[in-house]
Short mmCIF file of C-alpha atoms and ligand atoms in Angstrom, two decimals:
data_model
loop_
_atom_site.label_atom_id
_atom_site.label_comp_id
_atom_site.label_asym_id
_atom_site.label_seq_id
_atom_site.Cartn_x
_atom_site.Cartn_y
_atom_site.Cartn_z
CA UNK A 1 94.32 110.82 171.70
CA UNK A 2 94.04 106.86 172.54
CA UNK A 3 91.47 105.69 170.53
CA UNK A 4 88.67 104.42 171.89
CA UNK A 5 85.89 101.10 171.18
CA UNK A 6 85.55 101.80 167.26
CA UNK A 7 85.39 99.30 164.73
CA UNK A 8 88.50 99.62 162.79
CA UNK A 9 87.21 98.94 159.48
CA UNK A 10 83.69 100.33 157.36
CA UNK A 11 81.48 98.90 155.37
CA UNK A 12 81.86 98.18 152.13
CA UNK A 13 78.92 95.35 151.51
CA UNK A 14 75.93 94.49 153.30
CA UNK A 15 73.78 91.68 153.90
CA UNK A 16 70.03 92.00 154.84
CA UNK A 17 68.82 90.51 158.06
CA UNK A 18 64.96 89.75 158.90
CA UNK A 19 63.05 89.49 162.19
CA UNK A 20 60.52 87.30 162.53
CA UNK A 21 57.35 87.51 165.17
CA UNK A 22 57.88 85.78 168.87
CA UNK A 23 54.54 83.44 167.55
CA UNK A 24 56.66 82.78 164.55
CA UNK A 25 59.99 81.79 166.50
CA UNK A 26 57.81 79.78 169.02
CA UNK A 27 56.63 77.45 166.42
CA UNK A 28 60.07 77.34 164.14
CA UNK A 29 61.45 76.43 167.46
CA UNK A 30 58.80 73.41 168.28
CA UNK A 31 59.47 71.94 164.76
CA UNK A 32 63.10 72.00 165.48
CA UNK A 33 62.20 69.61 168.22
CA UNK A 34 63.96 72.64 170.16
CA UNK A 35 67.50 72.17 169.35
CA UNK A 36 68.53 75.74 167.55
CA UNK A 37 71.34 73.50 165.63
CA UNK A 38 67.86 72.62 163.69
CA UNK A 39 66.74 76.55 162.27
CA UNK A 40 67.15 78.14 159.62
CA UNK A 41 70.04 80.58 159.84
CA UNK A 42 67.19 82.83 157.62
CA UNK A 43 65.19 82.73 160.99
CA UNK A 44 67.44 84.22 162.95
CA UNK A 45 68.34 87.84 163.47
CA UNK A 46 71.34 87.93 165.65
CA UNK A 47 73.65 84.89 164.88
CA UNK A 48 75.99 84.07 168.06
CA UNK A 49 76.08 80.23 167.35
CA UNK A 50 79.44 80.10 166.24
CA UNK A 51 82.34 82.53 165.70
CA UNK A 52 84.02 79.68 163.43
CA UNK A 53 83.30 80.39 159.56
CA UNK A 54 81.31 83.35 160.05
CA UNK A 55 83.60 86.11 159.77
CA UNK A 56 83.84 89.36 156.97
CA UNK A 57 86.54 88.70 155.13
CA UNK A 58 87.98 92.01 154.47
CA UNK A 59 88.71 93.45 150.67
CA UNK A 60 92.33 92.26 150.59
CA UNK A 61 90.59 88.88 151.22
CA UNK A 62 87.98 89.10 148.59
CA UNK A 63 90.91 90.22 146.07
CA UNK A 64 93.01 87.65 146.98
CA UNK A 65 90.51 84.92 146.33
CA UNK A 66 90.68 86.30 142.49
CA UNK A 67 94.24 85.21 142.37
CA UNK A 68 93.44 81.78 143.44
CA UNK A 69 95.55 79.25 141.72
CA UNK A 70 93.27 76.15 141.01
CA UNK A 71 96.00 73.97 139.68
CA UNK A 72 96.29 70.37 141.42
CA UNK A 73 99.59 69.97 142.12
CA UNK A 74 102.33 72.73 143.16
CA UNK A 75 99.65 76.15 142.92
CA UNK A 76 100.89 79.10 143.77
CA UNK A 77 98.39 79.96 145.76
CA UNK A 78 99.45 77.02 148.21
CA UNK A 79 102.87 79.01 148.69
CA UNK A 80 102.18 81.56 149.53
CA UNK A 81 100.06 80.13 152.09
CA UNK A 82 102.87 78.26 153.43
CA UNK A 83 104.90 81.29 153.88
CA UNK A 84 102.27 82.99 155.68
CA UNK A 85 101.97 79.90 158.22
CA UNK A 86 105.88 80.05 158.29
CA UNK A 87 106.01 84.02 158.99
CA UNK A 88 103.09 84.04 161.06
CA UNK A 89 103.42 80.81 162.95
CA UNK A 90 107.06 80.01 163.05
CA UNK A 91 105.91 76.10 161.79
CA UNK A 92 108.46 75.01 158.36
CA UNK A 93 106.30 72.46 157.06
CA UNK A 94 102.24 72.47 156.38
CA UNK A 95 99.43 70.73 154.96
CA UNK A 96 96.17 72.50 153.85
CA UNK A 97 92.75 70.39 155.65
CA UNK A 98 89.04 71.24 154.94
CA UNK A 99 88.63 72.57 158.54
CA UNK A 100 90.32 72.39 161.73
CA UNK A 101 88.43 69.06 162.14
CA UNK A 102 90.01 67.86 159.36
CA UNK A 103 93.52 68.59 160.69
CA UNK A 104 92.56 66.60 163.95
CA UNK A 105 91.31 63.81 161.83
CA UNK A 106 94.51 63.54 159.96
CA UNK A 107 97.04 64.04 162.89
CA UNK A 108 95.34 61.42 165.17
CA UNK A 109 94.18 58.95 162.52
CA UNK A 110 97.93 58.77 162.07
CA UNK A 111 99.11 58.90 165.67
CA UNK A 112 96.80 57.65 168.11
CA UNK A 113 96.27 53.99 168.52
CA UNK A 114 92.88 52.47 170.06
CA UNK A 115 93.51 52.59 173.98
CA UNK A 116 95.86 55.45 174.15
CA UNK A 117 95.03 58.37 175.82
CA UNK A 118 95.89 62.26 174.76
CA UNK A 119 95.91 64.75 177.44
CA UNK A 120 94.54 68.87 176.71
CA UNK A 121 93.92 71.72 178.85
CA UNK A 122 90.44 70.88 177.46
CA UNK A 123 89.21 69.23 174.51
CA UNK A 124 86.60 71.01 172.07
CA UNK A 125 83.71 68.65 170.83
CA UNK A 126 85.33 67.98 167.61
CA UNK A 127 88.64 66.72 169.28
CA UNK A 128 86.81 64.75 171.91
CA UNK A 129 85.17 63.14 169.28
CA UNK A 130 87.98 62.84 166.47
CA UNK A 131 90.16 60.77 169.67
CA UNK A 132 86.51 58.60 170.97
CA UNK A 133 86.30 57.74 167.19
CA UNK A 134 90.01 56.05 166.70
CA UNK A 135 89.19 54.42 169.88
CA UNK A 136 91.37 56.70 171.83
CA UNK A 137 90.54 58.35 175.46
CA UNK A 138 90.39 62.50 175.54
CA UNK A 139 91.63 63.81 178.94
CA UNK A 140 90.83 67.35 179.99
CA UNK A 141 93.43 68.65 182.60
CA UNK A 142 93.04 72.52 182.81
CA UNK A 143 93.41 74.29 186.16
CA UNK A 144 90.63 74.16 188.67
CA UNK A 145 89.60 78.37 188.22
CA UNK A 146 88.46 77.79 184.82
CA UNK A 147 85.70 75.80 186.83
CA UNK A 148 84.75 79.29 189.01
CA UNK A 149 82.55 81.48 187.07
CA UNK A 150 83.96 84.33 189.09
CA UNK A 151 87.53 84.27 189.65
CA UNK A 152 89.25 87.07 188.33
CA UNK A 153 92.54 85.47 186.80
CA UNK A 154 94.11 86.23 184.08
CA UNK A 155 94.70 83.34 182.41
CA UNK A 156 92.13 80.53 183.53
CA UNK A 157 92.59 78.85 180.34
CA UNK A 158 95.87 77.44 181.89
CA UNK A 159 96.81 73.57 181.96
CA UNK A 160 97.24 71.99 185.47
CA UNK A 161 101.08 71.41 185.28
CA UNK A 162 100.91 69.32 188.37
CA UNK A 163 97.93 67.57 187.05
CA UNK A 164 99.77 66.91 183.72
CA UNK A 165 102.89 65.17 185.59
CA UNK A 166 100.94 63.22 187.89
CA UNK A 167 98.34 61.97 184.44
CA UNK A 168 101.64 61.02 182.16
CA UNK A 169 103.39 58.91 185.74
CA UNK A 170 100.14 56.80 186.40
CA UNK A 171 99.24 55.80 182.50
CA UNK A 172 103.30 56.21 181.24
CA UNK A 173 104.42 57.97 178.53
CA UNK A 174 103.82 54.89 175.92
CA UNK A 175 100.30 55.21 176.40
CA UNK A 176 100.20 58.84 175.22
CA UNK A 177 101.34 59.59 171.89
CA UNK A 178 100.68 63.00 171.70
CA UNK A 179 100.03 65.92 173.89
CA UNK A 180 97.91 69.04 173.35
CA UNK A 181 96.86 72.54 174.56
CA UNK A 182 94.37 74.50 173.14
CA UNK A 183 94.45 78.31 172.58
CA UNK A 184 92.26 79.92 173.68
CA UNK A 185 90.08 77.48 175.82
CA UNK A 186 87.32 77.35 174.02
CA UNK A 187 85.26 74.70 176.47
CA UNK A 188 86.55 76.89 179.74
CA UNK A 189 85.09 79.99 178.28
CA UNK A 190 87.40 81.14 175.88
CA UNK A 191 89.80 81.67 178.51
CA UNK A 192 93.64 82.39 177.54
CA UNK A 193 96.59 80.72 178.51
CA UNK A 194 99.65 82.60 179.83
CA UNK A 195 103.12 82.39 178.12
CA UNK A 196 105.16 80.49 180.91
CA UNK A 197 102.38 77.75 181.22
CA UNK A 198 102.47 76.96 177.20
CA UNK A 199 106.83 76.59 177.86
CA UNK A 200 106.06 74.58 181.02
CA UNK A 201 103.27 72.42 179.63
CA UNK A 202 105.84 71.87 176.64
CA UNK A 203 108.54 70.89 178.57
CA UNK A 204 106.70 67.99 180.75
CA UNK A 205 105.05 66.47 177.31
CA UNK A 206 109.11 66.63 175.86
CA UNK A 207 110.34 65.52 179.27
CA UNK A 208 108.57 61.98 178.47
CA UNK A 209 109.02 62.23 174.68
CA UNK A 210 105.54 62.98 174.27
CA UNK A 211 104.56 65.16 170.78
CA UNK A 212 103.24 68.85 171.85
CA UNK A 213 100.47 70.12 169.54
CA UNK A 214 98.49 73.10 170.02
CA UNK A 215 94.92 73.16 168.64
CA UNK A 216 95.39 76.89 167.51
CA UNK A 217 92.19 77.86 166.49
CA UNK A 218 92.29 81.28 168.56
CA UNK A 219 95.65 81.61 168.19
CA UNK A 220 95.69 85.61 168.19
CA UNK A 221 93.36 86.33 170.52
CA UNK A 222 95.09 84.07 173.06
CA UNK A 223 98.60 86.26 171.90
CA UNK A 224 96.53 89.84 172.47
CA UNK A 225 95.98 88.33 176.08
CA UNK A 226 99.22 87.74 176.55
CA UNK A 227 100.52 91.34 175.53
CA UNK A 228 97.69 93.14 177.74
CA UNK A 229 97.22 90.61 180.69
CA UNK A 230 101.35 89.75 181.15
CA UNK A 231 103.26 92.55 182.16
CA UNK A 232 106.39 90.79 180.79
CA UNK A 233 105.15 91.15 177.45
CA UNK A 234 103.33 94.06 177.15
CA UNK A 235 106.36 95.72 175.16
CA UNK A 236 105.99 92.91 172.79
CA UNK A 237 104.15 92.68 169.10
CA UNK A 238 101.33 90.11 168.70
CA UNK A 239 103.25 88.43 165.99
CA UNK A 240 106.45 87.93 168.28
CA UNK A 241 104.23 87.03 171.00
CA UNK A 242 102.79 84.45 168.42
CA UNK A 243 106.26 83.28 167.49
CA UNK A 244 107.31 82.51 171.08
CA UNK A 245 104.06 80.70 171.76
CA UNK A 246 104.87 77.97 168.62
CA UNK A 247 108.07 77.96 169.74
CA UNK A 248 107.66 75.45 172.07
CA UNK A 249 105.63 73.13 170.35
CA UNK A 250 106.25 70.64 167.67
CA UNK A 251 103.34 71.54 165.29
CA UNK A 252 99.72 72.72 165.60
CA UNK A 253 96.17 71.90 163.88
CA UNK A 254 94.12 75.23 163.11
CA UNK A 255 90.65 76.09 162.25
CA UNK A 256 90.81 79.10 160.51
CA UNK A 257 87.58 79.43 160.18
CA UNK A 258 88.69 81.25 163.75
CA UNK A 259 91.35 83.55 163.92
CA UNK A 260 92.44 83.41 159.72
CA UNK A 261 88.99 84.78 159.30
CA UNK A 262 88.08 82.59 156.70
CA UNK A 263 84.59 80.66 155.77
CA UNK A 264 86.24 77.42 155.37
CA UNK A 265 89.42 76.26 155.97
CA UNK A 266 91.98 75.02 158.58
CA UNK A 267 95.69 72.99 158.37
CA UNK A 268 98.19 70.96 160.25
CA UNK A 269 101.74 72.55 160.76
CA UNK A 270 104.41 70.79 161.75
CA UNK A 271 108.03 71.13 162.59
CA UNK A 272 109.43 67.33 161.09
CA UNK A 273 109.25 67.03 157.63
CA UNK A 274 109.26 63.17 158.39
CA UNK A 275 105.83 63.22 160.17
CA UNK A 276 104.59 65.72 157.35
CA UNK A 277 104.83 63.24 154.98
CA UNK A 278 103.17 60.22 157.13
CA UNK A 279 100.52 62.68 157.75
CA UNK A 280 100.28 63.68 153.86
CA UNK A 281 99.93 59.87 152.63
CA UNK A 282 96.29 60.04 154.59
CA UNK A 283 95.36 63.04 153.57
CA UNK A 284 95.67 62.46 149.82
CA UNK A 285 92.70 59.57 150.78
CA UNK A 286 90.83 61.78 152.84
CA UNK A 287 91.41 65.57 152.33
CA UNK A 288 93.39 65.83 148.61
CA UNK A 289 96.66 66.60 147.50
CA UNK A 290 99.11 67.61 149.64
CA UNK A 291 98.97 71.51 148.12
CA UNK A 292 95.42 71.82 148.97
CA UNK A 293 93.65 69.61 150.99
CA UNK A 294 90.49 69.56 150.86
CA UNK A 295 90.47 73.36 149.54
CA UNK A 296 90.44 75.22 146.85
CA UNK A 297 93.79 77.59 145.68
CA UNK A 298 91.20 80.50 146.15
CA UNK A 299 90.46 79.67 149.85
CA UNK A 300 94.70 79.06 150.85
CA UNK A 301 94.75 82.64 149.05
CA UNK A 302 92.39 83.78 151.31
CA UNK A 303 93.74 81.87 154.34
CA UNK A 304 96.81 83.29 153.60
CA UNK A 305 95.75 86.95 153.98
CA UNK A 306 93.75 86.17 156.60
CA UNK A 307 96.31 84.76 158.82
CA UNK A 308 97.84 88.70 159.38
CA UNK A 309 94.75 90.15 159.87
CA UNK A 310 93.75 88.12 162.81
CA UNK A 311 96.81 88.85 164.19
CA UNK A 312 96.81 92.59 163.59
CA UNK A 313 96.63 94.68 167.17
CA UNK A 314 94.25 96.97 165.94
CA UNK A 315 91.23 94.29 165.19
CA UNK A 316 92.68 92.39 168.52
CA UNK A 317 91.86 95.59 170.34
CA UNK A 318 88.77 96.22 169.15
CA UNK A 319 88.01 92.50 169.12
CA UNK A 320 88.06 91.63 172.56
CA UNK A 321 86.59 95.76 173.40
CA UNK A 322 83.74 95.04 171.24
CA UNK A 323 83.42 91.11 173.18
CA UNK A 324 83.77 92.99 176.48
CA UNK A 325 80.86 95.28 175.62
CA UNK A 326 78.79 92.66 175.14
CA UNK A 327 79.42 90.91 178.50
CA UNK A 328 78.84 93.85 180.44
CA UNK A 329 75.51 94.17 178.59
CA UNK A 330 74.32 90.95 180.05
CA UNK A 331 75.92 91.43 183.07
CA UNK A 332 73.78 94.83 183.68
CA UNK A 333 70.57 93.02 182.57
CA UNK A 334 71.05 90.69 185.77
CA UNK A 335 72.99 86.94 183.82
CA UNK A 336 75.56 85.29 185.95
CA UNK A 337 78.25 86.46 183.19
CA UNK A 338 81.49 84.15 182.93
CA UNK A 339 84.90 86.54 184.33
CA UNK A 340 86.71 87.49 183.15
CA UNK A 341 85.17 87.68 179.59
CA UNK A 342 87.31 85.61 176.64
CA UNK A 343 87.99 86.78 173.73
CA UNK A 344 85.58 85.28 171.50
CA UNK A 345 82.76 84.51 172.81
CA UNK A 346 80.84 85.68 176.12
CA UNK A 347 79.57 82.52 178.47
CA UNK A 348 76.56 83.01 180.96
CA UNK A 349 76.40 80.47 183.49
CA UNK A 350 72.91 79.28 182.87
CA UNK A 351 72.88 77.38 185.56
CA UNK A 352 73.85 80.04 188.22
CA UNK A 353 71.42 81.96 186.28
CA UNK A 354 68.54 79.64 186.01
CA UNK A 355 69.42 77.85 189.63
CA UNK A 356 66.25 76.04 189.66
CA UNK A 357 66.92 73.63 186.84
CA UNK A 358 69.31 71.33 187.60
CA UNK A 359 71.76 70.35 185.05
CA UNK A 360 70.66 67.65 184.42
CA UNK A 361 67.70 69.34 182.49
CA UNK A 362 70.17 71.68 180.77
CA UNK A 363 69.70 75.30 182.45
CA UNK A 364 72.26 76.30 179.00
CA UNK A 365 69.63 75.08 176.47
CA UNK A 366 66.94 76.28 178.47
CA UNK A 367 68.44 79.91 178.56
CA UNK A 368 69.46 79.67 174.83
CA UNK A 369 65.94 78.81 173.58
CA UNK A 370 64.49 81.65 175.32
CA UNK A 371 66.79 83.83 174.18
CA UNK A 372 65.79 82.91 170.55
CA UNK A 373 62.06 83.40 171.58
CA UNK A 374 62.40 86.71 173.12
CA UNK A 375 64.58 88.05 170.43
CA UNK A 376 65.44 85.71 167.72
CA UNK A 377 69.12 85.25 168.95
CA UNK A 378 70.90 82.15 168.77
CA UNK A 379 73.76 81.07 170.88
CA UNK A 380 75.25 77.80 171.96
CA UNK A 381 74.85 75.08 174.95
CA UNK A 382 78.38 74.59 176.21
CA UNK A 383 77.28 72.33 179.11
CA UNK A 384 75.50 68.92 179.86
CA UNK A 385 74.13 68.46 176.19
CA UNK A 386 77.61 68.62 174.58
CA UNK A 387 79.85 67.41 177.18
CA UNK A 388 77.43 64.47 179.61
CA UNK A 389 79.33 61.68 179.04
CA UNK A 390 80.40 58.16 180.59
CA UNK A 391 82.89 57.47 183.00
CA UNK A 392 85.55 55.14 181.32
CA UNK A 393 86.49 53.54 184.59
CA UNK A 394 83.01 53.15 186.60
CA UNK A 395 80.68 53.97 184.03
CA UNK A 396 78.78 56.70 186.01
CA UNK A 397 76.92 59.04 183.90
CA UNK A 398 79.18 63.04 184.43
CA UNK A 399 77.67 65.76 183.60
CA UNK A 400 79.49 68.90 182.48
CA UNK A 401 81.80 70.36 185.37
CA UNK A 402 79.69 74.22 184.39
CA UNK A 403 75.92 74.42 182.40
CA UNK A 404 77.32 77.83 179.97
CA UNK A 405 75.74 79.30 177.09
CA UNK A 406 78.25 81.10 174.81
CA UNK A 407 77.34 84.20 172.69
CA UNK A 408 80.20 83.57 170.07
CA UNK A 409 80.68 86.75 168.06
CA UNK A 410 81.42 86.09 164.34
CA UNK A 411 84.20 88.82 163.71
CA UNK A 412 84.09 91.98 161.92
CA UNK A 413 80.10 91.46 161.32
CA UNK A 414 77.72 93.08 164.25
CA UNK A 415 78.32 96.53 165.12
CA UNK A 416 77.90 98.01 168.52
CA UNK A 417 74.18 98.38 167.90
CA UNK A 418 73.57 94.84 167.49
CA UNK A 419 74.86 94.77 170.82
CA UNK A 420 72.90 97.26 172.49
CA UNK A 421 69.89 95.05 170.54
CA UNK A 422 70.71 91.64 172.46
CA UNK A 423 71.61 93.48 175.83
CA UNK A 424 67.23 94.53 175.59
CA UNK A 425 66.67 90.84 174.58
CA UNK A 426 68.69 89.75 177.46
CA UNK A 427 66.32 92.08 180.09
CA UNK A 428 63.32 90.53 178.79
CA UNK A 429 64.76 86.82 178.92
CA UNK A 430 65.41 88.15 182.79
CA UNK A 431 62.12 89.47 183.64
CA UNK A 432 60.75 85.90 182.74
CA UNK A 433 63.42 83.81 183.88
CA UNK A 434 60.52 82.42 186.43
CA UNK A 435 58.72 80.62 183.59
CA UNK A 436 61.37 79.04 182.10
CA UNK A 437 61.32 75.26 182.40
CA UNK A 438 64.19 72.79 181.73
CA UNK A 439 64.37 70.16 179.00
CA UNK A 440 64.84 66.80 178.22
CA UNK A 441 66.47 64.76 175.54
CA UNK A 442 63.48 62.53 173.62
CA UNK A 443 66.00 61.05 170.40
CA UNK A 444 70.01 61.64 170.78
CA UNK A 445 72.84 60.25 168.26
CA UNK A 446 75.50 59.10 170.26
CA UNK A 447 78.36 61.10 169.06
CA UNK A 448 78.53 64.50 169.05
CA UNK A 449 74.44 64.83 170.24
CA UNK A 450 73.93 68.28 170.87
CA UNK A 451 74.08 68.57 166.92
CA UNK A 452 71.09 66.25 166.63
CA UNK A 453 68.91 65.69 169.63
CA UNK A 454 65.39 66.24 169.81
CA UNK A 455 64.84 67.97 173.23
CA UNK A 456 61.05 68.45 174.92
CA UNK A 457 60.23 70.78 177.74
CA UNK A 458 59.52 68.85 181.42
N1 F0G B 501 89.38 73.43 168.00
C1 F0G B 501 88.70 74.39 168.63
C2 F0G B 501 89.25 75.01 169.87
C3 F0G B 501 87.48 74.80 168.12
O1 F0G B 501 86.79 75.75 168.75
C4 F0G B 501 86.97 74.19 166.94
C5 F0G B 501 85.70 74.59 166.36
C6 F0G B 501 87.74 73.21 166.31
C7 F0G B 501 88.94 72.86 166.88
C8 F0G B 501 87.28 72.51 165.05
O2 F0G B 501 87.41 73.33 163.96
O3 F0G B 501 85.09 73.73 163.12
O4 F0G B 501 87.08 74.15 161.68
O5 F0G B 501 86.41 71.85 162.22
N2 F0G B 501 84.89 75.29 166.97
C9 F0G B 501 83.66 75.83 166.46
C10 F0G B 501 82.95 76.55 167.57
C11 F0G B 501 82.81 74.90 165.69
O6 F0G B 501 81.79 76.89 167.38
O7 F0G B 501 83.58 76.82 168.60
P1 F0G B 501 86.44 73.26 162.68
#
């Protein structure tokens, strides 16, 4: 017998979770000048802010953090990370960063000169904003589908090859010293990108001597897609799919707060010792010692384990079943649900579903905030509050190319039940989508705002 949606673990510790009254959440949310980045976790009773750091780590884990060798230089513990990166990934050479930020930080602190410009399918917030603060220009050149809410594609996470070529002619290749590709999309829903596009991406970036780095975050789930959406593959192991997908590039920077199921960690791998070392001189200033960065020996320990887990076909199975389950929840409740449905994370289109608040009043914070009042559960804006920014060229204000909100699912924490829960909260949201206003921004930092602002209702 196949077996079917089950969690493929049990529960060995749990953690208490409290609901609060809707007058309650109406007045936490008002004093968090209604930005859910300002509540207390402790106020909320489903958590789908963030899949990053919020993970069960399993027993193995927890064990393996008892082993953790705290010494400075040379611990143990940062071996036998590096072999799992090396038997996992395929990279030789790594360094050990606080978080995947961290590893971005480092790579283009080193590499990326004020003016320059580095191309990705699409940038996440934290890469956008790691490249704006050296001075640098982030350029987002995935394939038009991962714009349509609808199209059923496999793999809409792709980069625009012909895009790519045509970007690298017009600024030249001296202008961009480094390419990257992130896996799984993260800012086009989660989407994965297929095998042959991560070779061809990799050979235009070599083509013009151009650096390939994957932001790896999702590393495994993007691999699971590969095995069950690519026919070619579907004889293949995660880990070999994993293997081939490094193959082709010269080194990656991971949160693995993501798919190493960790609360805090992340790293840079690379393939050239040389550019391992330029990297390490920095992060001994910023992160720490080159055999922990930023970490301590119990976390690589944990890292370390971690790093099979996520890649173990089992969890991936159940991991993107249990994701599924929750799209077709909101789906059936009436939300304009993102297709196909990523791995991570499930994206309405708030502004298909809300289609009488125009973007500019962010339908995606809108829809969020309600669905905190109906049912205390947070999610995340992926849409005009994170992304609205200037044109470099004529200085026109763009707004996000899609207004989403993403339900990330931490992994190995909600069961099926929880599900079932926010699939109710979702037909209430519904039934009073007609009083649902949009919002504007009242105070905003200028990097990174959606963190910050102070939003009002029009
Ligand atoms: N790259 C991607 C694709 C990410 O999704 C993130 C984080 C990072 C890099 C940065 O890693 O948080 O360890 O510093 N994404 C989280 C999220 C925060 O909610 O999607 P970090």
């Amino acid at each position: 017998m196949s077996i079917p949606f089950v969690e493929p673990f049990r529960i060995k510790v749990v953690e208490p979770i409290k609901m609060t009254t809707r007058e309650e959440r109406l007045k936490i949310l008002e004093r968090a000048h209604n930005n859910l980045f300002n509540i207390r976790a402790e106020d909320v009773f489903i958590d789908f802010l963030t899949d990053s750091g919020t993970g069960a780590m399993s027993d193995r884990q927890w064990s393996a953090l008892m082993q953790g060798d705290e010494s400075y230089a040379g611990a143990r513990s940062y071996f036998h990370f590096e072999k799992a990166v090396q038997e996992v990934m395929g990279f030789p050479y790594v360094l050990p960063t606080h978080q995947g930020r961290g590893a971005e930080g480092m790579l283009f602190q080193t590499l990326v000169k004020p003016g320059q410009m580095v191309p990705n399918n699409r940038h996440f917030d934290t890469t956008q904003a790691n490249l704006l603060d050296v001075g640098a220009q982030p350029v987002d050149l995935a394939v038009d589908e991962a714009q349509d809410a609808q199209a059923l594609l496999p793999f809409k996470g792709n980069m625009d090859l012909q895009k790519l070529e045509d970007f690298i002619r017009r600024v030249g290749a001296e202008n961009i010293p480094i390419g990257m590709m992130t896996i799984t999309n993260n800012s086009a829903a989660g989407q994965p990108v297929a095998m042959d596009n991560i070779r061809q991406t990799a050979e235009i970036y070599h083509k013009y001597g151009i650096p390939f780095f994957v932001d790896a975050a999702r590393f495994g789930e993007n691999a699971w897609f590969i095995k069950t959406r690519d026919p070619l593959y579907k004889d293949k192991s995660v880990r070999e799919i994993v293997l081939e997908m490094f193959s082709y590039a010269d080194g990656c920077t991971m949160s693995a707060k993501k798919d190493a199921i960790v609360n805090i960690g992340g790293f840079i791998a690379f393939r050239d010792e040389a550019l391992k070392q330029k990297i390490g001189q920095r992060l001994i200033i910023h992160e720490g010692f080159l055999t922990y960065g930023g970490l301590a020996g119990r976390d690589l320990e944990a890292m370390a384990v971690g790093l099979y887990e996520g890649t173990d076909e089992d969890y991936l199975a159940y991991r993107e079943a249990h994701t599924r389950y929750l799209g077709e929840k909101l789906a059936k409740a009436g939300l304009h649900v993102y297709q196909p449905i990523g791995g991570h994370a499930v994206y309405v289109d708030a502004g298909k579903s809300l289609p009488y608040i125009p973007a500019a009043q962010f339908p995606g914070v809108a829809l969020a905030n309600w669905f905190y009042l109906e049912g205390g559960v947070r999610t995340v804006e992926i849409g005009s509050l994170m992304f609205e920014h200037k044109d470099p060229e004529t200085g026109e204000t763009l707004l996000a190319p899609i207004e989403l909100v993403r339900f990330a699912i931490p992994r190995r924490v909600y069961t099926r039940s929880h599900l079932d829960y926010v699939g109710e909260v979702a037909a209430e949201v519904v039934k009073h989508a007609h009083e649902i206003r949009g919002l504007q921004v009242t105070w905003a930092p200028e990097l990174l705002r959606h963190f910050m602002a102070k939003l009002e209702w029009v």
